[in-house]
Coordinates of C-alpha atoms in Angstrom, one line a residue:
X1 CA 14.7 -29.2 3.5
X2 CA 12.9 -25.9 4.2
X3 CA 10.2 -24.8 6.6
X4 CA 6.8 -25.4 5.8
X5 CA 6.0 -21.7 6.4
X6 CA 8.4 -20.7 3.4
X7 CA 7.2 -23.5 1.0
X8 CA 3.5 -22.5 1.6
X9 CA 4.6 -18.3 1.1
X10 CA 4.6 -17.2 -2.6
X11 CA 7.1 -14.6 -3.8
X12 CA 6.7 -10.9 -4.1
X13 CA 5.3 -10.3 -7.6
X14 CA 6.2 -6.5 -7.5
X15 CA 9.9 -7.4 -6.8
X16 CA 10.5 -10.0 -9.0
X17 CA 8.8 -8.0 -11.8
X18 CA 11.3 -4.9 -10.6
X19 CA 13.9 -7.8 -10.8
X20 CA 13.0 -8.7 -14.3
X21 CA 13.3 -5.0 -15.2
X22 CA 16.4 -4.4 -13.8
X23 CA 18.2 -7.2 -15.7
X24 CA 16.7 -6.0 -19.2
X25 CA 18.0 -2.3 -17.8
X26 CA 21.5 -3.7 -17.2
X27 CA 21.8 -5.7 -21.0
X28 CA 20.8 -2.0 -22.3
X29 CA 16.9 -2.2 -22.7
X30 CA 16.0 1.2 -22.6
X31 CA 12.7 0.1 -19.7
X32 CA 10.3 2.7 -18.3
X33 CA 9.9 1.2 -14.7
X34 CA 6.2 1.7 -13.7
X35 CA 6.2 -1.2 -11.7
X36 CA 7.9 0.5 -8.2
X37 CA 5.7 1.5 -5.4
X38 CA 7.9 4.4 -4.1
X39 CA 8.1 8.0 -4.7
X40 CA 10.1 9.5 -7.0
X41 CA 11.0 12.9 -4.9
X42 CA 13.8 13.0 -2.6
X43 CA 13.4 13.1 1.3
X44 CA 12.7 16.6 1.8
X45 CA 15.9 18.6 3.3
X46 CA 14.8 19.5 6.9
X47 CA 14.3 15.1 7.9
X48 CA 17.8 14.4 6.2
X49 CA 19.4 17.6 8.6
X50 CA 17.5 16.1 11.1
X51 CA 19.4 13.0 10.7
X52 CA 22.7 14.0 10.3
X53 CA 22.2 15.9 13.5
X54 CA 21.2 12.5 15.0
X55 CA 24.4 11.4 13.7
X56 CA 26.7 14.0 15.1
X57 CA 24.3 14.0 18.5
X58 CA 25.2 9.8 18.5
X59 CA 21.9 8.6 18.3
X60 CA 24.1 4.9 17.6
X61 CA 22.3 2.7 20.1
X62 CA 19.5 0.1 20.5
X63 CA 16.1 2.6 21.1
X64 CA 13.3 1.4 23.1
X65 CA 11.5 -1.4 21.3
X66 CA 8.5 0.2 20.0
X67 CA 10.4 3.5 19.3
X68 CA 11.4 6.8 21.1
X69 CA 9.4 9.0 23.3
X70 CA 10.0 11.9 20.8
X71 CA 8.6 9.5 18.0
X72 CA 5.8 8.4 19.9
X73 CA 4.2 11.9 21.2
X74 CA 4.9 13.3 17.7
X75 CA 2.5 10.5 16.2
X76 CA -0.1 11.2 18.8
X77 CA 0.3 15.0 18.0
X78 CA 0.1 14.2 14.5
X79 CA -3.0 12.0 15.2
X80 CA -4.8 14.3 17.1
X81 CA -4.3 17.3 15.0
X82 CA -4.9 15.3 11.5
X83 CA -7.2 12.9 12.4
X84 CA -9.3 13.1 15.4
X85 CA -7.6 10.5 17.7
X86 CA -6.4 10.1 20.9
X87 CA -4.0 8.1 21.8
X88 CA -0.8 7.7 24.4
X89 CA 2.4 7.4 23.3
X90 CA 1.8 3.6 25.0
X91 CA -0.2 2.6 22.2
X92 CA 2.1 3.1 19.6
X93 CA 4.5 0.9 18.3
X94 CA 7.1 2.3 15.4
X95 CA 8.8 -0.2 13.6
X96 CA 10.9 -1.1 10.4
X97 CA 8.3 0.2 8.1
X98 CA 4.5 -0.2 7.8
X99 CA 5.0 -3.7 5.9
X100 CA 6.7 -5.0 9.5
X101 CA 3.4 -3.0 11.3
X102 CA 0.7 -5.2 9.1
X103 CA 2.9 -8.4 9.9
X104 CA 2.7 -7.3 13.7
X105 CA -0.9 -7.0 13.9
X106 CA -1.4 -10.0 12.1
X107 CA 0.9 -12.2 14.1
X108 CA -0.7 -10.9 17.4
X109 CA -3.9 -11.4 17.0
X110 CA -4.5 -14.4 14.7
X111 CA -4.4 -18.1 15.9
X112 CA -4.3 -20.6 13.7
X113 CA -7.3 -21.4 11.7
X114 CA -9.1 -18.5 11.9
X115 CA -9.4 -15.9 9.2
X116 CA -8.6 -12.6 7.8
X117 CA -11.2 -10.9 5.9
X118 CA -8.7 -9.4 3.0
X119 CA -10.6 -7.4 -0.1
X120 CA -9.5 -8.0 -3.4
X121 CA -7.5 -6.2 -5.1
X122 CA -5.2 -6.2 -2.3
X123 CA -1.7 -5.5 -1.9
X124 CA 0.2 -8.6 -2.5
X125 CA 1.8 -9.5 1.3
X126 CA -1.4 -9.0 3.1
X127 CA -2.5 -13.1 2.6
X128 CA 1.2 -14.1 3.0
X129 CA 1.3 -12.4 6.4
X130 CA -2.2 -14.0 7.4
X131 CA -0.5 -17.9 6.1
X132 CA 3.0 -16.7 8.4
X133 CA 0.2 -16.7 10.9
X134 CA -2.0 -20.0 10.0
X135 CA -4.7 -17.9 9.4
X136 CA -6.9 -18.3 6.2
X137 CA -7.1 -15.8 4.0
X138 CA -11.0 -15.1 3.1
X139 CA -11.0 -12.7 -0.5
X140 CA -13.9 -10.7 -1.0
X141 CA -14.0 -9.1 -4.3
X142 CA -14.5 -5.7 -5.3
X143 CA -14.9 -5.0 -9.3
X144 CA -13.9 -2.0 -11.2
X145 CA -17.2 -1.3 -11.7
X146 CA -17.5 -0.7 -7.8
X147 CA -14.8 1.2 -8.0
X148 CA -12.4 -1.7 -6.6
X149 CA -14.7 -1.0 -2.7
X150 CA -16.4 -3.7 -1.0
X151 CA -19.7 -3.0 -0.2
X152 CA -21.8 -3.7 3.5
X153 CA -23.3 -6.6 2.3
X154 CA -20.3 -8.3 1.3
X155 CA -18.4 -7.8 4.3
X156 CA -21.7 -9.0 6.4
X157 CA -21.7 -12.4 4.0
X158 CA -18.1 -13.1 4.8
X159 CA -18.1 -12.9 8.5
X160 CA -18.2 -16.1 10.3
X161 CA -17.9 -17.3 13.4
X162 CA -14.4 -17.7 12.7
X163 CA -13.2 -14.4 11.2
X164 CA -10.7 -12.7 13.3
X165 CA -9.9 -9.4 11.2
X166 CA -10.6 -7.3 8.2
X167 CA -7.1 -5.9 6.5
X168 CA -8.4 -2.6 5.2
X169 CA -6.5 -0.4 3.2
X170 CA -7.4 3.1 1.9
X171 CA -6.2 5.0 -0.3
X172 CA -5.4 1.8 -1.7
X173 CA -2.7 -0.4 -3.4
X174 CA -3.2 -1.4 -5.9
X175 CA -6.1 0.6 -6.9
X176 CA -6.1 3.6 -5.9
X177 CA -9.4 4.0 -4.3
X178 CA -10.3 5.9 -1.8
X179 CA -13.5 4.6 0.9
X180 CA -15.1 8.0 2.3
X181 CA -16.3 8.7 5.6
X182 CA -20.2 7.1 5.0
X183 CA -18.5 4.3 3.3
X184 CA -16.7 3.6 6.4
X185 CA -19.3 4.2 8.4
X186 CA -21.6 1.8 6.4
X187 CA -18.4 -0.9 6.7
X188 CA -18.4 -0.2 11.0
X189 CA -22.3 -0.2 11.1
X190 CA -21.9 -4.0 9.9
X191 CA -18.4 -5.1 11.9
X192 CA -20.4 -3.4 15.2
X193 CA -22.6 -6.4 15.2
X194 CA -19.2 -8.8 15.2
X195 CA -17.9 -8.1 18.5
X196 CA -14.7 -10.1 18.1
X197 CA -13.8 -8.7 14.4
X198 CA -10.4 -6.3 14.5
X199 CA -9.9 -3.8 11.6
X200 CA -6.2 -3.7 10.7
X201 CA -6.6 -0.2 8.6
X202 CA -3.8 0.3 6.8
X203 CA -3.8 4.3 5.9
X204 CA 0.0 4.3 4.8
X205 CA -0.7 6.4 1.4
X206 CA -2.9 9.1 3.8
X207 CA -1.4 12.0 2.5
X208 CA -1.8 11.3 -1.1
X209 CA -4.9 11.6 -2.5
X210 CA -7.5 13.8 -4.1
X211 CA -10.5 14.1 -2.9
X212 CA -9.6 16.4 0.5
X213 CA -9.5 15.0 4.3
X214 CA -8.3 11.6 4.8
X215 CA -10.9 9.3 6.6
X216 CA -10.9 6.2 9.0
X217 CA -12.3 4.1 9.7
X218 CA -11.0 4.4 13.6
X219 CA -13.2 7.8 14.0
X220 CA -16.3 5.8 13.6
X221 CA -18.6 5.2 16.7
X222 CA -17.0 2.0 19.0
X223 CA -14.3 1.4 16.0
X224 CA -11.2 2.8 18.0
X225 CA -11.0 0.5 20.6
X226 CA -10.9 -2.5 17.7
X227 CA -8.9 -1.1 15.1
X228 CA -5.2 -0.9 14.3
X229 CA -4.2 1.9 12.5
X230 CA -1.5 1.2 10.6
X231 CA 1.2 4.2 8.7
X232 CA 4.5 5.4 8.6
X233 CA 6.6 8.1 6.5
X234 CA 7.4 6.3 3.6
X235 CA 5.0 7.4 1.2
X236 CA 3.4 10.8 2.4
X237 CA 7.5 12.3 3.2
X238 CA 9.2 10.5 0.6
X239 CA 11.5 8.2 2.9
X240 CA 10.9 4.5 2.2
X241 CA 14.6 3.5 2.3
X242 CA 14.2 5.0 6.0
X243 CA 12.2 1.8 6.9
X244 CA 9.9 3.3 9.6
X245 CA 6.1 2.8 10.3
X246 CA 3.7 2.9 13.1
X247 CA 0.6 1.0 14.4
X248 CA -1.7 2.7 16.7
X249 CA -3.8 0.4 18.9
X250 CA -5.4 -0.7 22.0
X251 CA -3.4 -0.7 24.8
X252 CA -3.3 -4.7 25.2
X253 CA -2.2 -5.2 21.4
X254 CA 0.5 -2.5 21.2
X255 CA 1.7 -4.3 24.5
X256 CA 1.6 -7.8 22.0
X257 CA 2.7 -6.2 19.2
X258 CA 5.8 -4.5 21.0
X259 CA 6.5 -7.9 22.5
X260 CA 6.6 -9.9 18.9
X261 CA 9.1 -7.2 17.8
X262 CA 11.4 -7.4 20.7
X263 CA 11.9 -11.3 19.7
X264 CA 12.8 -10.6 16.2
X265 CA 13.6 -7.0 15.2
X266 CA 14.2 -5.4 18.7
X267 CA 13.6 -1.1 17.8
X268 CA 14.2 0.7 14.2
X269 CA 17.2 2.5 13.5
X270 CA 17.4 5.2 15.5
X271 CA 18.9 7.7 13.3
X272 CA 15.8 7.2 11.3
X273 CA 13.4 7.3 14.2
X274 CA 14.9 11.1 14.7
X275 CA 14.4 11.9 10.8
X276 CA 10.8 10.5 11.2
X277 CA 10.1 12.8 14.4
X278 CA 11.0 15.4 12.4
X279 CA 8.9 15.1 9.5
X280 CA 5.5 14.5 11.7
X281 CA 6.5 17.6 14.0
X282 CA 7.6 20.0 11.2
X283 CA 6.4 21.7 7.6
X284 CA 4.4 19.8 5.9
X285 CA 4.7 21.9 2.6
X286 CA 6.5 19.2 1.3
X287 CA 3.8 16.8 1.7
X288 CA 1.6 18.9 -0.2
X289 CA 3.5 19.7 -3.3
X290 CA 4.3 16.1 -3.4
X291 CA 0.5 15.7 -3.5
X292 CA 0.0 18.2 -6.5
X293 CA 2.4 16.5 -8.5
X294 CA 1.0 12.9 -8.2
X295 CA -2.3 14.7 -8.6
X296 CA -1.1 16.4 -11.8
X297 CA 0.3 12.4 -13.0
X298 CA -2.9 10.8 -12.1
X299 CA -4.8 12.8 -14.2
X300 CA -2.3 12.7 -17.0
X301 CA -2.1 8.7 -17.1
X302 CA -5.9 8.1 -16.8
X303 CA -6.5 10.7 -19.5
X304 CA -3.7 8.5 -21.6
X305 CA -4.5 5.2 -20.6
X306 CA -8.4 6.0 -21.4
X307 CA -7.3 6.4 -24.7
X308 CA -5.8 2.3 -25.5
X309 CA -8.1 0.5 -26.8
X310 CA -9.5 -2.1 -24.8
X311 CA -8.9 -0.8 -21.5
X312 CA -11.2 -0.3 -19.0
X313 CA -10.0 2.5 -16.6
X314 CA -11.2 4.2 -13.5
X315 CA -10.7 7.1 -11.8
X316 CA -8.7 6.7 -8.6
X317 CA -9.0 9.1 -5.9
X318 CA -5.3 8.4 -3.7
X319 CA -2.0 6.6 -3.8
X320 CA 0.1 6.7 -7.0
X321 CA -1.4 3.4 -9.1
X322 CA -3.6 2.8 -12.0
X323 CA -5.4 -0.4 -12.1
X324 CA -7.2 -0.8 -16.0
X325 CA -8.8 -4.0 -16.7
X326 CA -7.2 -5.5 -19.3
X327 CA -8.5 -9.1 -20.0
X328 CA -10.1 -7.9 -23.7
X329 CA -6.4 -8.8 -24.8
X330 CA -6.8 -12.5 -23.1
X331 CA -6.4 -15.0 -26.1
X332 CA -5.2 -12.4 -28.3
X333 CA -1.4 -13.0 -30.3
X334 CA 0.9 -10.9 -31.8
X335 CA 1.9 -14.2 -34.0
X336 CA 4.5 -15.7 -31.8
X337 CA 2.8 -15.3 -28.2
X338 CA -0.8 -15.7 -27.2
X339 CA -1.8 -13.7 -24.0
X340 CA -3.4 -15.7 -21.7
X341 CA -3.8 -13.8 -18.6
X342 CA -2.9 -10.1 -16.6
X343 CA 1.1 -11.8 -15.9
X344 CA 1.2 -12.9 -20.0
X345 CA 0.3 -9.7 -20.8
X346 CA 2.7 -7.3 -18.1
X347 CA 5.6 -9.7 -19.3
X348 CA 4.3 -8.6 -23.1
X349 CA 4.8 -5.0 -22.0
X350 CA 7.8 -5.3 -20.5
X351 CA 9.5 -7.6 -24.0
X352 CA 7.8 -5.8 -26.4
X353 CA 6.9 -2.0 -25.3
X354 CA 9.9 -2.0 -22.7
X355 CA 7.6 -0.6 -20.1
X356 CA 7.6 -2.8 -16.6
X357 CA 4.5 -2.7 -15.4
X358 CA 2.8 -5.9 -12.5
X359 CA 0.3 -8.2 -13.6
X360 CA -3.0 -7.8 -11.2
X361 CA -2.8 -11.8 -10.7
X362 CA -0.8 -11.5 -7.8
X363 CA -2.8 -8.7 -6.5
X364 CA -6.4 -10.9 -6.3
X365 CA -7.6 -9.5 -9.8
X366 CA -6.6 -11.4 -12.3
X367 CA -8.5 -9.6 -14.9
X368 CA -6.2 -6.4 -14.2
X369 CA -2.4 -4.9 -14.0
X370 CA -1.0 -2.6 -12.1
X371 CA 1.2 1.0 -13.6
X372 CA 2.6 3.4 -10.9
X373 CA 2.7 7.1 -12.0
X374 CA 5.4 7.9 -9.5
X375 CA 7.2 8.8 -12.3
X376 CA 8.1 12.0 -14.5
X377 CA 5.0 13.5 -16.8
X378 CA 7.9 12.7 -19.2
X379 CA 8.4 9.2 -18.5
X380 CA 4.1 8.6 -18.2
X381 CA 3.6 10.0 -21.7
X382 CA 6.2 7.7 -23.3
X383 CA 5.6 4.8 -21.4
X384 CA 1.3 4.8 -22.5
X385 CA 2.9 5.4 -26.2
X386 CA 4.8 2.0 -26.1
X387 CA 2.0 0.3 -24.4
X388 CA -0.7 1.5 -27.4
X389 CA 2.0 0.6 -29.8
X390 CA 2.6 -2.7 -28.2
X391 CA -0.8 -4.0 -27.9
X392 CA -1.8 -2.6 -31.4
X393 CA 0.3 -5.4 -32.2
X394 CA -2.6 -8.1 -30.6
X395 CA -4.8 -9.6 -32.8

């Protein structure tokens, strides 16, 4: 008999369809995988010296729970100098990736019944972590024609007296979109009025996107002292097999949050906590011609994807996903399937055009699916061929 918490949790939609892609990979399907939410690059070669010097230094042991000095200053340098914060080392916790930072600030600061204000599309743990919690998950959802961004008045008509955070995330996944600085402060102007509201803003794809400075929602007027900023390395520095992420926070929840982790976790792996100090305190070249590329893709894959017929596409300013509507293929058959939804169709894409791609069911938007671009210019052209040729084949 299994817990009750793991009966009500559903499974991770982008894994299993990375799953499903793998076994069609390993019986010889030749599969374009557009499904992964990781870069392509390598770490860059100044954080991997950096940790084989932490190796041969014997960086072996248990670390502080919420990560070393070293880490800690050189996110508050980084958040000073990038972003306009302030914060002491104190109020920062590092921990086994971003994913394990989200499930922190969830865990510390919702009781059961109250709820979590998560816009949809979302990425797909955010309600699983509020249900670990016994929170309720409250959707709010934004349309492609908003650009996938919840606007003031939604976010005002889903407060109640029982809402207990909103789990921002920008640039987003699955989307892509980016909320500006007057969005934000549009957002704040509304959650001011809520005293009790947190913002858990998670800003882990900072570094990729296109429209110039990152914002956050933390810089707005009264916003620091109730929001968690949430990021990590994983995505900006190419390093998300290095498993570390950070949440900066008020004093009180970094103290909560580095008390959860010392019951289940304890500190991340240290040799990875010296890689990750280097990548915030050195070059950040890297970071940049990372950027161009997945620039260069984006524009590549919307141009290509505007060009199926049926889609509906936008243009997403961040992150390494395109979102397209696709529900002008629900009830459609190619004579031995009928598409019935966003999951029908990514499986269709997958069996038929050999491209592995997640349905935007599991994301909140059921009308949608999700392609990641982290991927060669190669590999995006050929992949949007088989998908034009597949769902030609829909009638």
């Amino acid at each position: 008999m299994l817990s009750t918490l793991v009966n009500r949790l559903a499974p991770s939609a982008t894994l299993a369809m990375s799953q499903k892609s793998a076994e069609l990979k390993a019986q010889g399907v030749d599969i374009i995988n557009l499904s992964v939410g990781e870069p392509d690059f390598n770490t860059p070669d100044h954080i991997k010296e950096a940790a084989k010097k932490a190796v041969d230094e014997n960086y072996s042991r248990y670390s502080p729970v919420a990560g070393y000095p070293a880490l800690r200053k050189a996110i508050c340098d980084k958040l000073k100098n990038e972003n306009g914060l302030d914060y002491a080392p104190e109020q920062i916790v590092c921990s086994n990736g971003a994913k394990q930072c989200v499930c922190n600030a969830v865990m510390a600061i919702v009781s059961p019944g109250e709820e979590v204000i998560i816009p949809a599309p979302y990425w797909v743990s955010y309600p699983q972590m509020v249900l670990m919690a016994d929170g309720k998950p409250v959707f709010v959802e934004a349309t492609i024609e908003q650009d996938f961004k919840i606007t003031p008045a939604q976010l005002e008509a889903a407060i109640t007296p029982k809402t207990r955070a909103i789990i921002l995330c920008s640039p987003s996944n699955p989307t892509g979109s980016v909320y500006n600085q007057a969005e934000l402060e549009a957002l704040a102007e509304v959650l001011r009025k809520h005293e009790g509201v947190y913002v858990i803003s998670d800003e882990i794809y900072e570094h990729i996107n296109y429209v110039g400075q990152h914002a956050s929602i933390a810089t707005c007027e009264g916003m620091k002292e109730r929001t968690i900023v949430i990021n990590g390395v994983s995505k900006a520095y190419a390093m998300t097999g290095w498993r570390i992420g950070f949440l900066a926070a008020p004093i009180e929840l970094a103290k909560a949050c580095s008390k959860l982790q010392g019951q289940y976790t304890s500190g991340p792996c240290s040799v990875s906590q010296m890689a990750a100090t280097a990548a915030f305190a050195g070059p950040q070249q890297c970071v940049e011609d990372m950027r161009q590329a997945f620039e260069r893709r984006k524009n590549l894959i919307v141009k290509l994807a505007k060009e199926v017929p049926g889609f509906e596409v936008n243009d997403p300013h961040g992150a390494f996903y395109l979102f397209p509507k696709c529900s002008y293929y629900f009830g459609k058959t190619d004579g031995q399937r009928v598409i019935k939804d966003s999951m029908d169709f990514a499986i269709y894409l997958l069996e038929v055009g050999h491209v592995a791609t997640v349905g935007g069911a599991a994301f909140g938007s059921p009308e949608c699916f999700r392609m990641s671009y982290a991927t060669s210019d190669e590999n995006i052209v050929e992949a949007l061929r088989r998908i034009k040729e597949a769902v030609s084949k829909l009638k």
